[in-house]
JSON list of C-alpha atoms in Angstrom, two decimals:
[
{"chain": "D", "resi": 1, "resn": "MET", "atom": "CA", "xyz": [-1.11, 22.14, 4.63]},
{"chain": "D", "resi": 2, "resn": "SER", "atom": "CA", "xyz": [-2.24, 20.98, 8.09]},
{"chain": "D", "resi": 3, "resn": "ILE", "atom": "CA", "xyz": [0.35, 20.25, 10.76]},
{"chain": "D", "resi": 4, "resn": "ALA", "atom": "CA", "xyz": [-0.46, 16.53, 10.71]},
{"chain": "D", "resi": 5, "resn": "LEU", "atom": "CA", "xyz": [0.04, 16.34, 6.95]},
{"chain": "D", "resi": 6, "resn": "LYS", "atom": "CA", "xyz": [3.28, 18.33, 7.14]},
{"chain": "D", "resi": 7, "resn": "GLN", "atom": "CA", "xyz": [4.57, 15.75, 9.59]},
{"chain": "D", "resi": 8, "resn": "VAL", "atom": "CA", "xyz": [3.57, 12.94, 7.26]},
{"chain": "D", "resi": 9, "resn": "PHE", "atom": "CA", "xyz": [4.74, 14.46, 3.99]},
{"chain": "D", "resi": 10, "resn": "ASN", "atom": "CA", "xyz": [8.13, 15.72, 5.01]},
{"chain": "D", "resi": 11, "resn": "LYS", "atom": "CA", "xyz": [11.35, 14.66, 3.32]},
{"chain": "D", "resi": 12, "resn": "ASP", "atom": "CA", "xyz": [12.25, 12.30, 6.17]},
{"chain": "D", "resi": 13, "resn": "LYS", "atom": "CA", "xyz": [8.98, 10.33, 6.28]},
{"chain": "D", "resi": 14, "resn": "THR", "atom": "CA", "xyz": [6.80, 8.93, 3.57]},
{"chain": "D", "resi": 15, "resn": "PHE", "atom": "CA", "xyz": [3.87, 6.53, 3.33]},
{"chain": "D", "resi": 16, "resn": "ARG", "atom": "CA", "xyz": [5.86, 4.18, 1.13]},
{"chain": "D", "resi": 17, "resn": "PRO", "atom": "CA", "xyz": [6.41, 0.76, 2.61]},
{"chain": "D", "resi": 18, "resn": "LYS", "atom": "CA", "xyz": [9.81, 0.24, 4.21]},
{"chain": "D", "resi": 19, "resn": "ARG", "atom": "CA", "xyz": [10.27, -3.03, 2.38]},
{"chain": "D", "resi": 20, "resn": "LYS", "atom": "CA", "xyz": [10.91, -2.72, -1.34]},
{"chain": "D", "resi": 21, "resn": "PHE", "atom": "CA", "xyz": [11.47, -5.42, -3.91]},
{"chain": "D", "resi": 22, "resn": "GLU", "atom": "CA", "xyz": [15.19, -6.12, -3.98]},
{"chain": "D", "resi": 23, "resn": "PRO", "atom": "CA", "xyz": [16.71, -6.30, -7.48]},
{"chain": "D", "resi": 24, "resn": "GLY", "atom": "CA", "xyz": [17.47, -9.88, -8.44]},
{"chain": "D", "resi": 25, "resn": "THR", "atom": "CA", "xyz": [14.66, -11.36, -6.35]},
{"chain": "D", "resi": 26, "resn": "GLN", "atom": "CA", "xyz": [11.66, -13.21, -7.71]},
{"chain": "D", "resi": 27, "resn": "ARG", "atom": "CA", "xyz": [9.28, -10.55, -6.38]},
{"chain": "D", "resi": 28, "resn": "PHE", "atom": "CA", "xyz": [11.32, -7.84, -8.10]},
{"chain": "D", "resi": 29, "resn": "LYS", "atom": "CA", "xyz": [11.00, -9.75, -11.38]},
{"chain": "D", "resi": 30, "resn": "LEU", "atom": "CA", "xyz": [7.23, -10.13, -10.83]},
{"chain": "D", "resi": 31, "resn": "HIS", "atom": "CA", "xyz": [6.98, -6.42, -10.00]},
{"chain": "D", "resi": 32, "resn": "LYS", "atom": "CA", "xyz": [8.73, -5.49, -13.26]},
{"chain": "D", "resi": 33, "resn": "ARG", "atom": "CA", "xyz": [6.50, -7.90, -15.19]},
{"chain": "D", "resi": 34, "resn": "ALA", "atom": "CA", "xyz": [3.36, -6.39, -13.63]},
{"chain": "D", "resi": 35, "resn": "GLN", "atom": "CA", "xyz": [4.53, -2.85, -14.41]},
{"chain": "D", "resi": 36, "resn": "ALA", "atom": "CA", "xyz": [5.34, -3.74, -18.01]},
{"chain": "D", "resi": 37, "resn": "SER", "atom": "CA", "xyz": [1.96, -5.36, -18.59]},
{"chain": "D", "resi": 38, "resn": "LEU", "atom": "CA", "xyz": [0.05, -2.46, -17.03]},
{"chain": "D", "resi": 39, "resn": "ASN", "atom": "CA", "xyz": [1.96, 0.11, -19.09]},
{"chain": "D", "resi": 40, "resn": "SER", "atom": "CA", "xyz": [1.58, -1.70, -22.41]},
{"chain": "D", "resi": 41, "resn": "GLY", "atom": "CA", "xyz": [-2.16, -1.24, -22.92]},
{"chain": "D", "resi": 42, "resn": "VAL", "atom": "CA", "xyz": [-2.77, -4.94, -22.33]},
{"chain": "D", "resi": 43, "resn": "ASP", "atom": "CA", "xyz": [-6.18, -6.15, -21.17]},
{"chain": "D", "resi": 44, "resn": "LEU", "atom": "CA", "xyz": [-6.27, -5.64, -17.39]},
{"chain": "D", "resi": 45, "resn": "LYS", "atom": "CA", "xyz": [-7.81, -9.05, -16.80]},
{"chain": "D", "resi": 46, "resn": "ALA", "atom": "CA", "xyz": [-4.87, -10.67, -18.55]},
{"chain": "D", "resi": 47, "resn": "ALA", "atom": "CA", "xyz": [-2.38, -8.36, -16.81]},
{"chain": "D", "resi": 48, "resn": "VAL", "atom": "CA", "xyz": [-3.35, -9.52, -13.33]},
{"chain": "D", "resi": 49, "resn": "GLN", "atom": "CA", "xyz": [-3.59, -13.23, -14.08]},
{"chain": "D", "resi": 50, "resn": "LEU", "atom": "CA", "xyz": [-1.08, -15.36, -12.23]},
{"chain": "D", "resi": 51, "resn": "PRO", "atom": "CA", "xyz": [1.87, -16.10, -14.51]},
{"chain": "D", "resi": 52, "resn": "SER", "atom": "CA", "xyz": [2.44, -19.80, -15.11]},
{"chain": "D", "resi": 53, "resn": "GLY", "atom": "CA", "xyz": [4.74, -21.34, -12.52]},
{"chain": "D", "resi": 54, "resn": "GLU", "atom": "CA", "xyz": [4.62, -18.40, -10.10]},
{"chain": "D", "resi": 55, "resn": "ASP", "atom": "CA", "xyz": [3.44, -18.43, -6.48]},
{"chain": "D", "resi": 56, "resn": "GLN", "atom": "CA", "xyz": [0.01, -16.85, -6.05]},
{"chain": "D", "resi": 57, "resn": "ASN", "atom": "CA", "xyz": [0.89, -15.27, -2.69]},
{"chain": "D", "resi": 58, "resn": "ASP", "atom": "CA", "xyz": [3.97, -13.58, -4.17]},
{"chain": "D", "resi": 59, "resn": "TRP", "atom": "CA", "xyz": [1.93, -12.30, -7.13]},
{"chain": "D", "resi": 60, "resn": "VAL", "atom": "CA", "xyz": [-0.78, -10.88, -4.86]},
{"chain": "D", "resi": 61, "resn": "ALA", "atom": "CA", "xyz": [1.81, -9.29, -2.55]},
{"chain": "D", "resi": 62, "resn": "VAL", "atom": "CA", "xyz": [3.47, -7.54, -5.50]},
{"chain": "D", "resi": 63, "resn": "HIS", "atom": "CA", "xyz": [0.14, -6.10, -6.65]},
{"chain": "D", "resi": 64, "resn": "VAL", "atom": "CA", "xyz": [-0.86, -4.99, -3.15]},
{"chain": "D", "resi": 65, "resn": "VAL", "atom": "CA", "xyz": [2.39, -3.07, -2.66]},
{"chain": "D", "resi": 66, "resn": "ASP", "atom": "CA", "xyz": [2.23, -1.58, -6.18]},
{"chain": "D", "resi": 67, "resn": "PHE", "atom": "CA", "xyz": [-1.36, -0.47, -5.62]},
{"chain": "D", "resi": 68, "resn": "PHE", "atom": "CA", "xyz": [-0.42, 1.08, -2.28]},
{"chain": "D", "resi": 69, "resn": "ASN", "atom": "CA", "xyz": [2.45, 2.99, -3.88]},
{"chain": "D", "resi": 70, "resn": "ARG", "atom": "CA", "xyz": [0.22, 4.28, -6.68]},
{"chain": "D", "resi": 71, "resn": "ILE", "atom": "CA", "xyz": [-2.43, 5.44, -4.20]},
{"chain": "D", "resi": 72, "resn": "ASN", "atom": "CA", "xyz": [0.32, 7.23, -2.24]},
{"chain": "D", "resi": 73, "resn": "LEU", "atom": "CA", "xyz": [1.32, 9.11, -5.37]},
{"chain": "D", "resi": 74, "resn": "ILE", "atom": "CA", "xyz": [-2.26, 10.11, -6.13]},
{"chain": "D", "resi": 75, "resn": "TYR", "atom": "CA", "xyz": [-2.97, 11.13, -2.55]},
{"chain": "D", "resi": 76, "resn": "GLY", "atom": "CA", "xyz": [0.31, 13.07, -2.39]},
{"chain": "D", "resi": 77, "resn": "THR", "atom": "CA", "xyz": [-0.83, 15.25, -5.29]},
{"chain": "D", "resi": 78, "resn": "ILE", "atom": "CA", "xyz": [-4.11, 16.27, -3.66]},
{"chain": "D", "resi": 79, "resn": "CYS", "atom": "CA", "xyz": [-3.38, 16.29, 0.08]},
{"chain": "D", "resi": 80, "resn": "GLU", "atom": "CA", "xyz": [-2.39, 19.95, 0.19]},
{"chain": "D", "resi": 81, "resn": "PHE", "atom": "CA", "xyz": [-5.85, 20.88, -1.11]},
{"chain": "D", "resi": 82, "resn": "CYS", "atom": "CA", "xyz": [-7.74, 18.71, 1.37]},
{"chain": "D", "resi": 83, "resn": "THR", "atom": "CA", "xyz": [-7.39, 20.19, 4.85]},
{"chain": "D", "resi": 84, "resn": "GLU", "atom": "CA", "xyz": [-9.47, 19.64, 7.96]},
{"chain": "D", "resi": 85, "resn": "ARG", "atom": "CA", "xyz": [-11.20, 22.92, 7.07]},
{"chain": "D", "resi": 86, "resn": "THR", "atom": "CA", "xyz": [-11.84, 22.15, 3.39]},
{"chain": "D", "resi": 87, "resn": "CYS", "atom": "CA", "xyz": [-12.53, 18.41, 3.86]},
{"chain": "D", "resi": 88, "resn": "PRO", "atom": "CA", "xyz": [-14.18, 18.08, 7.29]},
{"chain": "D", "resi": 89, "resn": "VAL", "atom": "CA", "xyz": [-15.75, 14.72, 6.36]},
{"chain": "D", "resi": 90, "resn": "MET", "atom": "CA", "xyz": [-14.31, 11.61, 4.72]},
{"chain": "D", "resi": 91, "resn": "SER", "atom": "CA", "xyz": [-16.90, 10.87, 2.10]},
{"chain": "D", "resi": 92, "resn": "GLY", "atom": "CA", "xyz": [-17.50, 9.09, -1.16]},
{"chain": "D", "resi": 93, "resn": "GLY", "atom": "CA", "xyz": [-19.86, 11.68, -2.52]},
{"chain": "D", "resi": 94, "resn": "PRO", "atom": "CA", "xyz": [-22.99, 13.10, -0.90]},
{"chain": "D", "resi": 95, "resn": "LYS", "atom": "CA", "xyz": [-24.50, 9.72, -0.03]},
{"chain": "D", "resi": 96, "resn": "TYR", "atom": "CA", "xyz": [-21.49, 8.00, 1.59]},
{"chain": "D", "resi": 97, "resn": "GLU", "atom": "CA", "xyz": [-19.52, 8.94, 4.68]},
{"chain": "D", "resi": 98, "resn": "TYR", "atom": "CA", "xyz": [-16.62, 6.84, 5.96]},
{"chain": "D", "resi": 99, "resn": "TRP", "atom": "CA", "xyz": [-15.97, 6.50, 9.67]},
{"chain": "D", "resi": 100, "resn": "TRP", "atom": "CA", "xyz": [-12.76, 5.16, 11.23]},
{"chain": "D", "resi": 101, "resn": "GLN", "atom": "CA", "xyz": [-12.56, 2.21, 13.63]},
{"chain": "D", "resi": 102, "resn": "ASP", "atom": "CA", "xyz": [-9.34, 0.46, 14.57]},
{"chain": "D", "resi": 103, "resn": "ASP", "atom": "CA", "xyz": [-10.10, -1.25, 17.90]},
{"chain": "D", "resi": 104, "resn": "LEU", "atom": "CA", "xyz": [-7.19, 0.66, 19.46]},
{"chain": "D", "resi": 105, "resn": "LYS", "atom": "CA", "xyz": [-7.87, 4.37, 19.83]},
{"chain": "D", "resi": 106, "resn": "TYR", "atom": "CA", "xyz": [-11.16, 4.33, 17.90]},
{"chain": "D", "resi": 107, "resn": "LYS", "atom": "CA", "xyz": [-13.09, 1.40, 19.32]},
{"chain": "D", "resi": 108, "resn": "LYS", "atom": "CA", "xyz": [-16.36, 2.56, 17.72]},
{"chain": "D", "resi": 109, "resn": "PRO", "atom": "CA", "xyz": [-16.84, 3.97, 14.21]},
{"chain": "D", "resi": 110, "resn": "THR", "atom": "CA", "xyz": [-15.86, 7.64, 14.42]},
{"chain": "D", "resi": 111, "resn": "ALA", "atom": "CA", "xyz": [-16.39, 10.47, 11.94]},
{"chain": "D", "resi": 112, "resn": "LEU", "atom": "CA", "xyz": [-13.08, 12.18, 11.16]},
{"chain": "D", "resi": 113, "resn": "PRO", "atom": "CA", "xyz": [-11.90, 14.91, 8.79]},
{"chain": "D", "resi": 114, "resn": "ALA", "atom": "CA", "xyz": [-10.67, 13.40, 5.52]},
{"chain": "D", "resi": 115, "resn": "PRO", "atom": "CA", "xyz": [-6.94, 14.15, 6.08]},
{"chain": "D", "resi": 116, "resn": "GLN", "atom": "CA", "xyz": [-6.99, 12.51, 9.51]},
{"chain": "D", "resi": 117, "resn": "TYR", "atom": "CA", "xyz": [-8.90, 9.51, 8.14]},
{"chain": "D", "resi": 118, "resn": "MET", "atom": "CA", "xyz": [-6.42, 9.15, 5.27]},
{"chain": "D", "resi": 119, "resn": "ASN", "atom": "CA", "xyz": [-3.39, 9.40, 7.59]},
{"chain": "D", "resi": 120, "resn": "LEU", "atom": "CA", "xyz": [-4.80, 6.64, 9.78]},
{"chain": "D", "resi": 121, "resn": "LEU", "atom": "CA", "xyz": [-5.70, 4.51, 6.76]},
{"chain": "D", "resi": 122, "resn": "MET", "atom": "CA", "xyz": [-2.31, 4.83, 5.08]},
{"chain": "D", "resi": 123, "resn": "ASP", "atom": "CA", "xyz": [-0.47, 4.14, 8.35]},
{"chain": "D", "resi": 124, "resn": "TRP", "atom": "CA", "xyz": [-2.66, 1.06, 8.92]},
{"chain": "D", "resi": 125, "resn": "ILE", "atom": "CA", "xyz": [-2.00, -0.25, 5.40]},
{"chain": "D", "resi": 126, "resn": "GLU", "atom": "CA", "xyz": [1.74, 0.30, 5.79]},
{"chain": "D", "resi": 127, "resn": "VAL", "atom": "CA", "xyz": [1.71, -1.73, 9.02]},
{"chain": "D", "resi": 128, "resn": "GLN", "atom": "CA", "xyz": [-0.14, -4.55, 7.22]},
{"chain": "D", "resi": 129, "resn": "ILE", "atom": "CA", "xyz": [2.30, -4.55, 4.29]},
{"chain": "D", "resi": 130, "resn": "ASN", "atom": "CA", "xyz": [5.30, -4.67, 6.64]},
{"chain": "D", "resi": 131, "resn": "ASN", "atom": "CA", "xyz": [3.76, -7.34, 8.89]},
{"chain": "D", "resi": 132, "resn": "GLU", "atom": "CA", "xyz": [5.72, -10.57, 8.39]},
{"chain": "D", "resi": 133, "resn": "ASP", "atom": "CA", "xyz": [2.68, -12.58, 9.58]},
{"chain": "D", "resi": 134, "resn": "ILE", "atom": "CA", "xyz": [0.66, -11.25, 6.61]},
{"chain": "D", "resi": 135, "resn": "PHE", "atom": "CA", "xyz": [3.46, -10.91, 4.01]},
{"chain": "D", "resi": 136, "resn": "PRO", "atom": "CA", "xyz": [6.04, -13.42, 5.22]},
{"chain": "D", "resi": 137, "resn": "THR", "atom": "CA", "xyz": [9.24, -13.54, 3.25]},
{"chain": "D", "resi": 138, "resn": "SER", "atom": "CA", "xyz": [12.67, -15.04, 3.59]},
{"chain": "D", "resi": 139, "resn": "VAL", "atom": "CA", "xyz": [15.62, -14.61, 1.28]},
{"chain": "D", "resi": 140, "resn": "GLU", "atom": "CA", "xyz": [16.92, -17.86, -0.18]},
{"chain": "D", "resi": 141, "resn": "ARG", "atom": "CA", "xyz": [19.31, -18.73, -2.98]},
{"chain": "D", "resi": 142, "resn": "ASP", "atom": "CA", "xyz": [18.10, -20.96, -5.78]},
{"chain": "D", "resi": 143, "resn": "ASP", "atom": "CA", "xyz": [20.20, -23.32, -7.91]},
{"chain": "D", "resi": 144, "resn": "ASN", "atom": "CA", "xyz": [21.30, -20.46, -10.20]},
{"chain": "D", "resi": 145, "resn": "GLN", "atom": "CA", "xyz": [22.66, -18.48, -7.24]},
{"chain": "D", "resi": 146, "resn": "ASP", "atom": "CA", "xyz": [20.03, -15.75, -7.82]},
{"chain": "D", "resi": 147, "resn": "VAL", "atom": "CA", "xyz": [18.60, -14.26, -4.67]},
{"chain": "D", "resi": 148, "resn": "SER", "atom": "CA", "xyz": [14.87, -14.89, -4.59]},
{"chain": "D", "resi": 149, "resn": "LEU", "atom": "CA", "xyz": [12.15, -14.15, -2.07]},
{"chain": "D", "resi": 150, "resn": "LYS", "atom": "CA", "xyz": [10.20, -17.22, -1.08]},
{"chain": "D", "resi": 151, "resn": "THR", "atom": "CA", "xyz": [6.84, -16.85, 0.62]},
{"chain": "D", "resi": 152, "resn": "THR", "atom": "CA", "xyz": [6.39, -19.13, 3.60]},
{"chain": "D", "resi": 153, "resn": "HIS", "atom": "CA", "xyz": [2.95, -20.64, 3.92]}
]
């Protein structure tokens, strides 16, 4: 495994978002509902439909974080086989090559080895997920004294 990947996939650091769904919150309940529907063989179109009475932003946030976590698991299983030597290009097959641009270090689209591209991508996504301006939340108590996450609009 490359040095960069060893630094990323060590026991002290992971790609998983720092913020998880707290048990007892509305987003935790939505997360469990989404997991149950996806694991039950239900039609995917029906599984991702907004449940009646739920906030659309909360529902989308739950799915974004779940998708990110699933991609982390998949990537974690293959990253040791994709090194800068074995995967010198980030591609989507022979016809598509992905270049990185972030307006910080890479101001212009730049070809990178796949592991480096993936590290930058996963770090960028994690920052977005943990950005309160994009996924704003505050913990409030409802009438039943349950802790619930309310999205501020």
